[in-house]
CSV table of C-alpha atoms and ligand atoms in Angstrom, one decimal:
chain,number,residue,atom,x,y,z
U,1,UNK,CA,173.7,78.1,21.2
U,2,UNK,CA,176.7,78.2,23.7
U,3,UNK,CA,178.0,75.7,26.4
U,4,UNK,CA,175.8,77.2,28.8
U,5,UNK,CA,173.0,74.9,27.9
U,6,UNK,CA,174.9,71.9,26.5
U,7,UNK,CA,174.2,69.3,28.9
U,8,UNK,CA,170.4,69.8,28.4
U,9,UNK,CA,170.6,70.6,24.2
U,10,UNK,CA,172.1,67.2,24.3
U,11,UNK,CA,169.3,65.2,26.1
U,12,UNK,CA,167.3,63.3,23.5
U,13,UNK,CA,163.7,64.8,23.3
U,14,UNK,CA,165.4,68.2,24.6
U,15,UNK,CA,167.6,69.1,21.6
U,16,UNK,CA,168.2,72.3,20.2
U,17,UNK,CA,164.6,73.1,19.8
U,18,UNK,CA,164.2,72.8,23.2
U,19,UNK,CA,166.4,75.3,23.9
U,20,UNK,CA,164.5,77.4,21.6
U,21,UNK,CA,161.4,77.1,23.4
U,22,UNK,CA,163.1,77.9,26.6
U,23,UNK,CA,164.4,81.3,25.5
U,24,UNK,CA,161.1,82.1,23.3
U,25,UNK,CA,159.1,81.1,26.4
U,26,UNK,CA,157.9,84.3,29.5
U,27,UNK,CA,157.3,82.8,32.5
U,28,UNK,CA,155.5,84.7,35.5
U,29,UNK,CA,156.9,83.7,39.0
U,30,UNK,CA,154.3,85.3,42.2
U,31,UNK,CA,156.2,85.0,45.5
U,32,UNK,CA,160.1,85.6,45.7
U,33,UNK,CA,160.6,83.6,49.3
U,34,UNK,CA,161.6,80.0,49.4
U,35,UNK,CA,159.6,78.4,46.0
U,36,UNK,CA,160.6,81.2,43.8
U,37,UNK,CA,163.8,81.4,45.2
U,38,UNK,CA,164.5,77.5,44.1
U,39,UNK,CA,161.9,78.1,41.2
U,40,UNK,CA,163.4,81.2,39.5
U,41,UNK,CA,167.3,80.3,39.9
U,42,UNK,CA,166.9,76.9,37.8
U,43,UNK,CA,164.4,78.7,35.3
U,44,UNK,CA,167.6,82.0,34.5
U,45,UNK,CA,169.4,78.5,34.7
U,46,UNK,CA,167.9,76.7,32.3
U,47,UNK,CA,167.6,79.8,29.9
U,48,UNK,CA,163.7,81.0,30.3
U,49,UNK,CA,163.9,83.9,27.6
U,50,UNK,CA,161.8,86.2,30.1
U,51,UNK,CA,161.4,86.2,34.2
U,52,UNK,CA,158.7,88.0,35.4
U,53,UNK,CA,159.2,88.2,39.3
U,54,UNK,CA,156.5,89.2,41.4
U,55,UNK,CA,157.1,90.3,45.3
U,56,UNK,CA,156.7,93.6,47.3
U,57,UNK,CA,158.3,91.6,50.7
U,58,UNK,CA,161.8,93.0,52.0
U,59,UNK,CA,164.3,90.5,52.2
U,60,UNK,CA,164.1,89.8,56.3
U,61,UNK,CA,167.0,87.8,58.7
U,62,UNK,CA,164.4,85.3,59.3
U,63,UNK,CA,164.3,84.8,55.4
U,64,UNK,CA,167.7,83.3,54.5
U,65,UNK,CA,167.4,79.9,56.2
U,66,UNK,CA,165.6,78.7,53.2
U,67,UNK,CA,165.5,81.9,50.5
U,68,UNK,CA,168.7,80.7,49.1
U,69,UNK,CA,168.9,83.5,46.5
U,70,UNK,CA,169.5,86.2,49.3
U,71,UNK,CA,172.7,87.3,51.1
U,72,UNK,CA,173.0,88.9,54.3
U,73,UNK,CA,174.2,92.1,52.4
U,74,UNK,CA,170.8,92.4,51.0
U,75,UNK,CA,168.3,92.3,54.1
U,76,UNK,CA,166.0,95.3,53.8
U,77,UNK,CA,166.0,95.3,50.2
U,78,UNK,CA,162.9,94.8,48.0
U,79,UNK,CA,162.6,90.5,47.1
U,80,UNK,CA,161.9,91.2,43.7
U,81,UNK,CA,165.1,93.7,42.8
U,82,UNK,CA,167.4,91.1,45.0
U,83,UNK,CA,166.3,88.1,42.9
U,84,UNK,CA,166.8,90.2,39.6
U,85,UNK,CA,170.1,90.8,40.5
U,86,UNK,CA,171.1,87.4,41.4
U,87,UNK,CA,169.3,86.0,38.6
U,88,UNK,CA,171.0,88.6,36.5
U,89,UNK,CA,174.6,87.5,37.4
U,90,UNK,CA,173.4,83.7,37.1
U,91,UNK,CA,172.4,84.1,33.5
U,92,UNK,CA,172.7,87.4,31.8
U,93,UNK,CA,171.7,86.4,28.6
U,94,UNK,CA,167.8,86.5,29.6
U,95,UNK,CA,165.5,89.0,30.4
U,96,UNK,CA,164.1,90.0,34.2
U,97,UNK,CA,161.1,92.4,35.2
U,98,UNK,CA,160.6,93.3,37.9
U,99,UNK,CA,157.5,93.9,39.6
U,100,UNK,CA,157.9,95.3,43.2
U,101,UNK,CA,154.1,95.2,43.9
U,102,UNK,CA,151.5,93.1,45.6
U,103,UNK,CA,149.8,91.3,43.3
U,104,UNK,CA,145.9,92.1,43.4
U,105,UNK,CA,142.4,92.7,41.1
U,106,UNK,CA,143.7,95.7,39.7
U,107,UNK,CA,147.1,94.9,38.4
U,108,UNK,CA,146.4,91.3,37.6
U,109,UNK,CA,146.0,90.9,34.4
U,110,UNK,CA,148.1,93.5,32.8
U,111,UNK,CA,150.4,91.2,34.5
U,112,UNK,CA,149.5,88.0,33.4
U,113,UNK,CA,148.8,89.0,30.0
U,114,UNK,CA,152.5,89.2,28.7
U,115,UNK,CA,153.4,85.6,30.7
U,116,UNK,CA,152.4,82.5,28.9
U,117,UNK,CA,152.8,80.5,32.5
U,118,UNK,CA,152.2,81.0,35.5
U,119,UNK,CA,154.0,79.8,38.5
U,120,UNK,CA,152.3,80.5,42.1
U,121,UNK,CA,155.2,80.7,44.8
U,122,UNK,CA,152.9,82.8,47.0
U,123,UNK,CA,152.5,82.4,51.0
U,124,UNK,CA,148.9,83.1,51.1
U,125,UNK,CA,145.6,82.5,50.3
U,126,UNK,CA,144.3,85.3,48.6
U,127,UNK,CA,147.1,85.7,46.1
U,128,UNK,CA,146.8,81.8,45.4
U,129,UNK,CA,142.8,81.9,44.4
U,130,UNK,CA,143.0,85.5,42.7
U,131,UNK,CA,146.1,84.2,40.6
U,132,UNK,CA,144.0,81.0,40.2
U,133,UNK,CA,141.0,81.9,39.1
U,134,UNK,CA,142.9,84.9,37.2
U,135,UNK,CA,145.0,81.6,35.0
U,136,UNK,CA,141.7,79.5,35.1
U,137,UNK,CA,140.0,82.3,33.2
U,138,UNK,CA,143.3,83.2,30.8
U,139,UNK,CA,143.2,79.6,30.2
U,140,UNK,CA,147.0,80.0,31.4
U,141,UNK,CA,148.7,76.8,32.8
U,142,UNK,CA,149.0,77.5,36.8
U,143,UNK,CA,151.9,75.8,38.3
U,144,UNK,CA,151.2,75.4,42.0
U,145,UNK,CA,153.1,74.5,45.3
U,146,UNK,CA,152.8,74.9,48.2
U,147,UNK,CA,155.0,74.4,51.7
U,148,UNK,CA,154.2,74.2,55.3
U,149,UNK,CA,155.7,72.5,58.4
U,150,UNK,CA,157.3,69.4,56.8
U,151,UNK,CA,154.6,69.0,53.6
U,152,UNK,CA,154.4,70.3,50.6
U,153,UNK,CA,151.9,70.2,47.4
U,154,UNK,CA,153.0,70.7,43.6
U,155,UNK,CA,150.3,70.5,40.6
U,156,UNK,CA,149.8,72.0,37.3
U,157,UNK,CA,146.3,73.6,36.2
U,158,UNK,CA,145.4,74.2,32.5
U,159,UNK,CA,142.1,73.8,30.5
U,160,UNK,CA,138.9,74.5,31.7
U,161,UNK,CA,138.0,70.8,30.9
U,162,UNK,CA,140.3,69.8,33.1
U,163,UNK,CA,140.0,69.9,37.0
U,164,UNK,CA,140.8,73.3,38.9
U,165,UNK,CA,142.3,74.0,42.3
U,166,UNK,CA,138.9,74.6,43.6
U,167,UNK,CA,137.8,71.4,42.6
U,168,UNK,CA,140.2,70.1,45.5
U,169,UNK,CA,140.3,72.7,47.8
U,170,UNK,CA,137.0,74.8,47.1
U,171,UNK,CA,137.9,78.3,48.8
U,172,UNK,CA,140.5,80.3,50.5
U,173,UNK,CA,140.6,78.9,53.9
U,174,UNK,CA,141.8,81.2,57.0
U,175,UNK,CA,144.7,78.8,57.8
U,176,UNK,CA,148.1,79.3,58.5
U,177,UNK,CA,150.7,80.2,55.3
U,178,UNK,CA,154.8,79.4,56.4
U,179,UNK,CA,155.7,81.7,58.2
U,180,UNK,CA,153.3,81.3,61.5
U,181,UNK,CA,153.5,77.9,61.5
U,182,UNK,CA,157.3,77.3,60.7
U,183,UNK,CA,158.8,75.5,57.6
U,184,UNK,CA,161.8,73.2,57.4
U,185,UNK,CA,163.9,75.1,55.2
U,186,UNK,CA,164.3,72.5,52.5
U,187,UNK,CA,160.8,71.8,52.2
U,188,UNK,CA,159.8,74.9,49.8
U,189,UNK,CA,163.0,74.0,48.2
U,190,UNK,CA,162.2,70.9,47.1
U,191,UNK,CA,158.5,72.1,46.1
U,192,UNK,CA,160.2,75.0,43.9
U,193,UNK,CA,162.4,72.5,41.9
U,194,UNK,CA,159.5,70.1,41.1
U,195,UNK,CA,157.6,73.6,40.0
U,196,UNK,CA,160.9,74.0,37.9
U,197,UNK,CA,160.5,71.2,36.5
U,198,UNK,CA,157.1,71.1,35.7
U,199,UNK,CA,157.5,74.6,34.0
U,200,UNK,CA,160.3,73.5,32.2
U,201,UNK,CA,158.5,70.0,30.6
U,202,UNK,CA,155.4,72.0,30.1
U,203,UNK,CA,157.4,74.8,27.7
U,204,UNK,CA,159.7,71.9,26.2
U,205,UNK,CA,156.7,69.3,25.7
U,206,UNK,CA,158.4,66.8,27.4
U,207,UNK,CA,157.3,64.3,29.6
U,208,UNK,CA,154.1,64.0,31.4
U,209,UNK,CA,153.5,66.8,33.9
U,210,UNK,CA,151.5,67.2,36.6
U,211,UNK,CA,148.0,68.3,35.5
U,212,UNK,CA,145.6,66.0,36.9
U,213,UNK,CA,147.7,64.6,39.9
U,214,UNK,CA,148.9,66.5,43.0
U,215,UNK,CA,151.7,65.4,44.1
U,216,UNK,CA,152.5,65.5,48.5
U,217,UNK,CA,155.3,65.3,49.4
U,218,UNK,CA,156.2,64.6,53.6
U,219,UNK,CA,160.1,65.8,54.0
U,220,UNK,CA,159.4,63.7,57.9
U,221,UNK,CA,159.3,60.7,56.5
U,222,UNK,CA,160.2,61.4,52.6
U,223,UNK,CA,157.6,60.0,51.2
U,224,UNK,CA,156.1,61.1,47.8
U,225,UNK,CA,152.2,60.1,47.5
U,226,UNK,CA,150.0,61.2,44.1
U,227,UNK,CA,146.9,61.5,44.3
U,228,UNK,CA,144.2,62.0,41.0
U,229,UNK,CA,142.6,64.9,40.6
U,230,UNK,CA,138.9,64.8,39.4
U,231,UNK,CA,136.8,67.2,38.1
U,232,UNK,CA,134.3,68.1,40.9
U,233,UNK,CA,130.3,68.5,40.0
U,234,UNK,CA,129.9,71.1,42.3
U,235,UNK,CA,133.4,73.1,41.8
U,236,UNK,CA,132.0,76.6,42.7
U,237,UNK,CA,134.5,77.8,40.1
U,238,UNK,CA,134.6,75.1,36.9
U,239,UNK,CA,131.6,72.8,37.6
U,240,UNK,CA,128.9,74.3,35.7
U,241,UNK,CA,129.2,75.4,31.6
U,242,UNK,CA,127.3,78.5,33.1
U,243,UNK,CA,129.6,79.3,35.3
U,244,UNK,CA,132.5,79.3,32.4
U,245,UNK,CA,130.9,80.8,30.0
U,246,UNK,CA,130.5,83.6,32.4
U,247,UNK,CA,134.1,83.8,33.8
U,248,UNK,CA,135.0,84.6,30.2
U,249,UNK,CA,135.5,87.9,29.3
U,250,UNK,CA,136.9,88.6,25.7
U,251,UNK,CA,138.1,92.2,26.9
U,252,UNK,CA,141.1,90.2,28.8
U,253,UNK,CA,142.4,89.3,25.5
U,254,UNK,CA,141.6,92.4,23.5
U,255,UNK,CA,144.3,94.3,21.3
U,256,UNK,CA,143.6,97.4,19.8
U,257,UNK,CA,144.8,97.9,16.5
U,258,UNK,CA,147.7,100.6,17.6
U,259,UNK,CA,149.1,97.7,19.8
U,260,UNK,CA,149.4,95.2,17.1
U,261,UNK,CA,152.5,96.1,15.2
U,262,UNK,CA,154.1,96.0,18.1
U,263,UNK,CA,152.9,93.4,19.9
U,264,UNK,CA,153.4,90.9,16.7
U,265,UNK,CA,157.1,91.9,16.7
U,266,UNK,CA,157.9,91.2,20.6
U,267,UNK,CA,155.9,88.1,21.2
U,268,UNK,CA,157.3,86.9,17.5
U,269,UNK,CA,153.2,86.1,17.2
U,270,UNK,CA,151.4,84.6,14.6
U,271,UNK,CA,148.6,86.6,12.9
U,272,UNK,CA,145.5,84.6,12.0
U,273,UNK,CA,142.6,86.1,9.3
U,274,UNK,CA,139.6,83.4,10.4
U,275,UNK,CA,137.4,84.7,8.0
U,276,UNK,CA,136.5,83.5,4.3
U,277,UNK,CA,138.6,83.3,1.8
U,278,UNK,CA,136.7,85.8,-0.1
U,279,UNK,CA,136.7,88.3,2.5
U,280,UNK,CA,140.4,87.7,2.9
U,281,UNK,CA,140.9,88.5,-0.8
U,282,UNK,CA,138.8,91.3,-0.7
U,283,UNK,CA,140.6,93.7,2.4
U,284,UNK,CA,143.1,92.3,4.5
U,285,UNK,CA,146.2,93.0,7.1
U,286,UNK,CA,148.2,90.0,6.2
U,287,UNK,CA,148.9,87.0,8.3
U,288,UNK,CA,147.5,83.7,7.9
U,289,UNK,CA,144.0,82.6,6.2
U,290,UNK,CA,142.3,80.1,8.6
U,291,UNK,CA,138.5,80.3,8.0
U,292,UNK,CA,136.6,80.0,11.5
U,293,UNK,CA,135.0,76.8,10.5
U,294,UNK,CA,137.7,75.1,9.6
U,295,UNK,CA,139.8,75.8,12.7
U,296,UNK,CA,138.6,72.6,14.7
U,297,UNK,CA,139.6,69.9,11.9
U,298,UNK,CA,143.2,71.7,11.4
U,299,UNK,CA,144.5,72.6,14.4
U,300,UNK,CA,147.1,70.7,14.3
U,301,UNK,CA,149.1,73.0,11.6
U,302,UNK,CA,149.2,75.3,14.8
U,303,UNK,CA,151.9,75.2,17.9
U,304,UNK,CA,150.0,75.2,21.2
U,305,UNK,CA,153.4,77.2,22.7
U,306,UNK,CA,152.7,79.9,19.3
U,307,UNK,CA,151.2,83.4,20.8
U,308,UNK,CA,148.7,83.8,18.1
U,309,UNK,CA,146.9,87.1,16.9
U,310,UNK,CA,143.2,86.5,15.3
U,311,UNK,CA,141.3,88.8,13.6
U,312,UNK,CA,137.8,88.8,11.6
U,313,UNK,CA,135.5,91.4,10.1
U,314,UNK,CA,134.2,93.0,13.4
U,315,UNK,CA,135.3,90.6,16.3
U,316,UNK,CA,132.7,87.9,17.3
U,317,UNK,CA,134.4,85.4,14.7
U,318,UNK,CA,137.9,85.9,16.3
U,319,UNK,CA,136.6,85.4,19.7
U,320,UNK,CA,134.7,82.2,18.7
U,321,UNK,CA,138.5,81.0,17.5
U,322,UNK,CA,140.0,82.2,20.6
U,323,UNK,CA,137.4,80.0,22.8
U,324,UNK,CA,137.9,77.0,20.4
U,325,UNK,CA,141.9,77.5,20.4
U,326,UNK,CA,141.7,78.4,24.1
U,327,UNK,CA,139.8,75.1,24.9
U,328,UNK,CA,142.2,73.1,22.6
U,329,UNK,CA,145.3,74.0,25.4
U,330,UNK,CA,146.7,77.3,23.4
U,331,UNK,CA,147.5,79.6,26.2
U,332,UNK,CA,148.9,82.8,24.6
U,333,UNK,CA,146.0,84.8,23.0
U,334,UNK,CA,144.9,87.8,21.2
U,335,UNK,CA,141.8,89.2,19.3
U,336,UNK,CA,142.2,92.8,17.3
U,337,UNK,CA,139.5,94.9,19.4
U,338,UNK,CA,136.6,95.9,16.0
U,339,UNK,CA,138.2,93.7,13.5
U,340,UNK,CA,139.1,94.9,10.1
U,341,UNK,CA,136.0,96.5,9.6
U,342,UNK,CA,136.6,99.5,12.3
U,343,UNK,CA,140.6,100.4,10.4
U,344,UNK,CA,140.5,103.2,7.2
U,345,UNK,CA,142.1,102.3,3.9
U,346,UNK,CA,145.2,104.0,5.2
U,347,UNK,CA,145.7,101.9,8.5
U,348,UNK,CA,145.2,98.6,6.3
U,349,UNK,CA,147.8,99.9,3.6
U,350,UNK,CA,150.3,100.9,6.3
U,351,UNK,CA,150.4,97.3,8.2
U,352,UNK,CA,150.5,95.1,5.0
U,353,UNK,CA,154.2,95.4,4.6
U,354,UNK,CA,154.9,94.5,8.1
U,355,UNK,CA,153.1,91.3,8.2
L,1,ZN,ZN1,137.1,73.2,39.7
């Protein structure tokens, strides 16, 4: 590690492993304009491994009163590119995508799936609930904020036990975002630090974040209130079992056998057999042996931050463990697509070296 990140290495609880987590962790940031302007520039700061940034804006005049990565050289210019290459010269030691597009059904969660968190800096309501309900099904932690007038919102969403957006603020309303109604420009700064930080402590482990509060905060007056979120009965999104088991659809966290190889080596996952012992002596493609039915008793020889990989036989085992691990807080999650019992002799000799 170099000086770059010495005054946070050295905090206790931080530490070197912190660090590690930092630049091991891919965060997803929707919106380039004044949260993800504050959000991403302490995130390359603080050495996030991967920035995903998300905006198909132009950088406008109107802009730069509070979208403090952009210069005036750059009006015209795609969000997304700008903030890469502002980012870029901040810290060159991490890695930026850039995705120049609007967010939407289609390209949603090839999106999502490489980011293990999300962070919504978007300016309006469509983006927020489809990113929402997008994390809320991923079981991905959602960092949210919001910033109008002179008040802003922050909260973190993760686990479908806990309570959703919806449960507060049940559907898109037709409201005004910033830029009809006018923003103080330090507002959605403020609102995109607190993200920071929540992203940050949420990666690290540190701290208590903000799932289960929302946090206002009035720039008039500067006052900070909190206020408890609670699971609503009649969420139209979380509320009934129904309802979840429904919004979960194993094909999001598919991976087909050809993808694998790869996909172990670039997310530095962990491959999990969760079938018998037996079966695992008989055929298997390496990785770790973690029967299915003793997953719930020993998951705490697991890292909740670890992309993991699980495979069975045919694939209803490893998307049993997926739900179980998923429930448990694990965000970053894979099944192999037909399980061991789809691959020929040849596939399963050629991956056992790798794994
Ligand atoms: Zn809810």
């Amino acid at each position: 590690m170099n000086s770059r990140y010495a005054q946070q290495i050295k905090l206790s609880e931080f530490g070197v492993s912190g660090q590690e987590k930092l630049s091991n962790a891919r965060v997803l940031c929707v919106g380039m304009g004044g949260l993800g302007s504050a959000l991403s520039a302490y995130l390359a700061g603080a050495g996030v491994g991967t920035l995903g940034l998300v905006d198909d804006d132009c950088v406008d005049l109107s802009n730069l009163q509070r979208q403090t990565l952009y210069r005036s050289r750059q009006l015209g210019q795609n969000k997304a590119f700008a903030a890469a290459a502002e980012l870029n010269a901040l810290n060159p030691e991490i890695q930026i995508k850039v995705y120049s597009e609007r967010l939407s059904q289609q390209n949603l969660n090839t999106m999502l799936a490489d980011y293990d968190v999300i962070a919504d800096g978007s300016d309006n309501f469509q983006t927020r609930y489809l990113l929402h309900d997008a994390c809320f099904t991923l079981g991905k932690p959602y960092v949210y904020a919001s910033a109008s007038a002179y008040e802003g919102y922050c909260s973190l969403f993760h686990g479908q036990q806990a309570p959703c957006l919806r449960c507060i603020f049940p559907n898109p309303s037709t409201g005004s975002s910033c830029s009809d109604e006018g923003v103080l420009g330090v507002l959605p700064g403020i609102l995109g630090l607190i993200q920071a930080s929540e992203v940050i402590k949420w990666i690290v482990g540190l701290g208590e974040t903000l799932a289960g509060r929302l946090l206002r905060v009035d720039v008039k007056t500067m006052r900070f209130k909190e206020l408890t979120l609670t699971k609503d009965p009649s969420c139209p999104l979380c509320s009934q079992r129904s309802g979840i088991t429904a919004l979960f659809d194993p094909s999001h966290f598919a991976l087909h056998f050809e993808e694998l190889a790869t996909f172990i080596k670039e997310h530095n996952a962990l491959l999990i057999d969760v079938r018998n012992p037996e079966e695992h002596a008989a055929i298997n493609i390496g990785g770790r042996l973690l029967p299915l039915h003793e997953l719930p008793s020993r998951l705490d020889e697991l890292e909740k931050q670890q992309t993991i990989v699980l495979y069975c036989k045919a694939g209803p085992r490893s998307i049993k463990a997926l739900q179980l691990l998923q429930e448990a807080g694990f965000s970053s999650l894979r099944y192999l697509k037909g399980g061991v019992s789809e691959l020929s002799q040849q596939q399963i000799l050629q991956c056992e070296p790798q794994v």
